């Protein structure tokens, strides 16, 4: 079994932001040498998440709006007593910091309208990491 590991470093520009990493993930799969297996995309952060959906500017704003509706900033969260970012921890915990994709024929299996994004909820940040691990044969 092959195990291929890559770490991306990227920056985010807003408090809530979506950064499309589809191309980088697909490049990692293609360079991994794995024909059939799976690809983990993981954000090693407690205040960010990985989401999958269409890269359309209106929808991206809709997603960010919904995330802020679901996890409003400064809504009396207890964690805000020490760190002022409880909303982002809640979003990361409930949306999830990872996604897994099938790999078939040396390609990531995804729908036409399924791009992969880092969801920032405590930005802007100069440095956010995304771990990509491709496993298979
Ligand atoms: Zn915190």
mmCIF file of C-alpha atoms and ligand atoms in Angstrom:
data_model
loop_
_atom_site.group_PDB
_atom_site.id
_atom_site.type_symbol
_atom_site.label_atom_id
_atom_site.label_comp_id
_atom_site.label_asym_id
_atom_site.label_seq_id
_atom_site.Cartn_x
_atom_site.Cartn_y
_atom_site.Cartn_z
ATOM 1 C CA UNK A 1 0.000 0.000 0.000
ATOM 2 C CA UNK A 2 1.229 3.483 -0.833
ATOM 3 C CA UNK A 3 0.944 6.362 1.613
ATOM 4 C CA UNK A 4 1.456 9.855 0.211
ATOM 5 C CA UNK A 5 1.487 12.893 2.471
ATOM 6 C CA UNK A 6 1.375 16.572 1.614
ATOM 7 C CA UNK A 7 0.833 19.662 3.734
ATOM 8 C CA UNK A 8 -0.494 22.910 2.252
ATOM 9 C CA UNK A 9 0.053 26.271 3.889
ATOM 10 C CA UNK A 10 -2.331 29.065 2.990
ATOM 11 C CA UNK A 11 -3.606 32.376 4.268
ATOM 12 C CA UNK A 12 -7.165 33.552 4.877
ATOM 13 C CA UNK A 13 -8.428 37.073 4.335
ATOM 14 C CA UNK A 14 -11.567 37.508 6.445
ATOM 15 C CA UNK A 15 -13.014 36.458 9.788
ATOM 16 C CA UNK A 16 -15.165 33.966 7.834
ATOM 17 C CA UNK A 17 -13.632 32.866 4.544
ATOM 18 C CA UNK A 18 -13.647 30.016 2.038
ATOM 19 C CA UNK A 19 -10.407 29.068 0.280
ATOM 20 C CA UNK A 20 -10.716 26.685 -2.678
ATOM 21 C CA UNK A 21 -8.070 23.952 -2.444
ATOM 22 C CA UNK A 22 -9.500 21.596 -5.103
ATOM 23 C CA UNK A 23 -6.609 22.036 -7.525
ATOM 24 C CA UNK A 24 -3.993 21.403 -4.834
ATOM 25 C CA UNK A 25 -5.812 18.261 -3.636
ATOM 26 C CA UNK A 26 -6.139 16.911 -7.179
ATOM 27 C CA UNK A 27 -2.452 17.600 -7.831
ATOM 28 C CA UNK A 28 -1.524 15.665 -4.693
ATOM 29 C CA UNK A 29 -3.649 12.705 -5.823
ATOM 30 C CA UNK A 30 -2.107 12.734 -9.264
ATOM 31 C CA UNK A 31 1.443 12.951 -7.861
ATOM 32 C CA UNK A 32 0.811 10.307 -5.208
ATOM 33 C CA UNK A 33 1.068 7.372 -7.601
ATOM 34 C CA UNK A 34 -2.043 5.880 -5.981
ATOM 35 C CA UNK A 35 -4.430 4.398 -8.569
ATOM 36 C CA UNK A 36 -7.175 3.176 -6.258
ATOM 37 C CA UNK A 37 -7.732 4.110 -2.641
ATOM 38 C CA UNK A 38 -8.792 7.154 -0.707
ATOM 39 C CA UNK A 39 -7.757 10.716 -0.006
ATOM 40 C CA UNK A 40 -8.065 12.393 3.387
ATOM 41 C CA UNK A 41 -8.240 16.190 3.485
ATOM 42 C CA UNK A 42 -7.745 17.439 7.043
ATOM 43 C CA UNK A 43 -7.390 20.848 8.669
ATOM 44 C CA UNK A 44 -5.333 20.504 11.885
ATOM 45 C CA UNK A 45 -7.058 23.467 13.497
ATOM 46 C CA UNK A 46 -9.811 23.835 16.122
ATOM 47 C CA UNK A 47 -11.373 26.897 14.507
ATOM 48 C CA UNK A 48 -11.539 25.911 10.814
ATOM 49 C CA UNK A 49 -13.256 23.157 8.828
ATOM 50 C CA UNK A 50 -13.245 21.412 5.451
ATOM 51 C CA UNK A 51 -16.385 21.707 3.315
ATOM 52 C CA UNK A 52 -17.342 20.427 -0.129
ATOM 53 C CA UNK A 53 -19.635 22.256 -2.522
ATOM 54 C CA UNK A 54 -19.926 24.419 -5.615
ATOM 55 C CA UNK A 55 -17.469 27.236 -6.270
ATOM 56 C CA UNK A 56 -20.066 29.864 -7.171
ATOM 57 C CA UNK A 57 -19.628 33.298 -5.634
ATOM 58 C CA UNK A 58 -23.252 33.671 -4.512
ATOM 59 C CA UNK A 59 -23.363 30.216 -2.982
ATOM 60 C CA UNK A 60 -20.028 30.775 -1.241
ATOM 61 C CA UNK A 61 -21.478 33.922 0.388
ATOM 62 C CA UNK A 62 -24.634 31.934 1.264
ATOM 63 C CA UNK A 63 -22.534 29.261 2.971
ATOM 64 C CA UNK A 64 -20.601 31.858 4.969
ATOM 65 C CA UNK A 65 -23.863 33.571 5.951
ATOM 66 C CA UNK A 66 -25.387 30.271 7.082
ATOM 67 C CA UNK A 67 -22.290 29.400 9.107
ATOM 68 C CA UNK A 68 -22.553 32.768 10.855
ATOM 69 C CA UNK A 69 -26.273 32.172 11.452
ATOM 70 C CA UNK A 70 -25.562 28.745 12.955
ATOM 71 C CA UNK A 71 -22.535 29.806 14.995
ATOM 72 C CA UNK A 72 -22.995 33.501 15.807
ATOM 73 C CA UNK A 73 -20.036 35.372 17.200
ATOM 74 C CA UNK A 74 -20.314 36.703 20.743
ATOM 75 C CA UNK A 75 -23.601 34.964 21.548
ATOM 76 C CA UNK A 76 -22.732 34.437 25.189
ATOM 77 C CA UNK A 77 -20.562 31.348 24.645
ATOM 78 C CA UNK A 78 -18.596 30.369 27.754
ATOM 79 C CA UNK A 79 -15.320 29.936 25.839
ATOM 80 C CA UNK A 80 -15.445 33.621 24.889
ATOM 81 C CA UNK A 81 -14.500 34.407 28.502
ATOM 82 C CA UNK A 82 -10.937 33.308 27.697
ATOM 83 C CA UNK A 83 -10.501 33.392 23.926
ATOM 84 C CA UNK A 84 -13.276 35.294 22.090
ATOM 85 C CA UNK A 85 -13.621 32.686 19.346
ATOM 86 C CA UNK A 86 -16.112 30.126 20.653
ATOM 87 C CA UNK A 87 -18.218 30.467 17.489
ATOM 88 C CA UNK A 88 -15.274 29.174 15.425
ATOM 89 C CA UNK A 89 -14.617 26.227 17.767
ATOM 90 C CA UNK A 90 -18.300 25.263 17.548
ATOM 91 C CA UNK A 91 -18.260 25.461 13.760
ATOM 92 C CA UNK A 92 -15.127 23.342 13.522
ATOM 93 C CA UNK A 93 -16.495 20.744 15.939
ATOM 94 C CA UNK A 94 -19.857 20.379 14.211
ATOM 95 C CA UNK A 95 -18.964 20.883 10.529
ATOM 96 C CA UNK A 96 -15.825 18.697 10.821
ATOM 97 C CA UNK A 97 -12.177 19.298 10.213
ATOM 98 C CA UNK A 98 -11.825 16.523 7.623
ATOM 99 C CA UNK A 99 -13.361 14.905 4.534
ATOM 100 C CA UNK A 100 -12.519 11.668 2.738
ATOM 101 C CA UNK A 101 -12.784 11.092 -1.021
ATOM 102 C CA UNK A 102 -12.471 7.944 -3.107
ATOM 103 C CA UNK A 103 -9.545 7.710 -5.521
ATOM 104 C CA UNK A 104 -10.150 5.700 -8.693
ATOM 105 C CA UNK A 105 -7.992 5.549 -11.790
ATOM 106 C CA UNK A 106 -5.455 7.970 -10.238
ATOM 107 C CA UNK A 107 -8.156 10.623 -9.911
ATOM 108 C CA UNK A 108 -10.080 12.086 -7.025
ATOM 109 C CA UNK A 109 -13.746 11.075 -7.324
ATOM 110 C CA UNK A 110 -15.958 14.140 -6.896
ATOM 111 C CA UNK A 111 -19.040 15.636 -8.486
ATOM 112 C CA UNK A 112 -18.762 18.389 -11.091
ATOM 113 C CA UNK A 113 -20.076 20.890 -8.554
ATOM 114 C CA UNK A 114 -18.104 19.586 -5.615
ATOM 115 C CA UNK A 115 -15.080 21.731 -4.933
ATOM 116 C CA UNK A 116 -13.083 21.404 -1.736
ATOM 117 C CA UNK A 117 -12.653 24.385 0.578
ATOM 118 C CA UNK A 118 -10.946 25.312 3.791
ATOM 119 C CA UNK A 119 -13.608 27.099 5.825
ATOM 120 C CA UNK A 120 -12.025 29.799 7.969
ATOM 121 C CA UNK A 121 -14.086 30.898 10.978
ATOM 122 C CA UNK A 122 -11.459 32.771 13.021
ATOM 123 C CA UNK A 123 -9.532 34.748 10.439
ATOM 124 C CA UNK A 124 -7.808 36.427 8.953
ATOM 125 C CA UNK A 125 -4.805 34.160 9.458
ATOM 126 C CA UNK A 126 -1.399 34.433 7.829
ATOM 127 C CA UNK A 127 -0.862 30.690 8.056
ATOM 128 C CA UNK A 128 -3.377 27.860 7.982
ATOM 129 C CA UNK A 129 -2.406 24.258 7.242
ATOM 130 C CA UNK A 130 -4.265 21.570 5.336
ATOM 131 C CA UNK A 131 -3.010 17.984 5.436
ATOM 132 C CA UNK A 132 -3.641 15.746 2.431
ATOM 133 C CA UNK A 133 -2.993 12.021 2.785
ATOM 134 C CA UNK A 134 -3.533 9.638 -0.115
ATOM 135 C CA UNK A 135 -3.684 5.924 0.719
ATOM 136 C CA UNK A 136 -4.033 2.988 -1.617
ATOM 137 C CA UNK A 137 -2.347 0.972 -4.338
HETATM 138 ZN ZN1 LIG B 1 -10.464 29.419 21.440
#
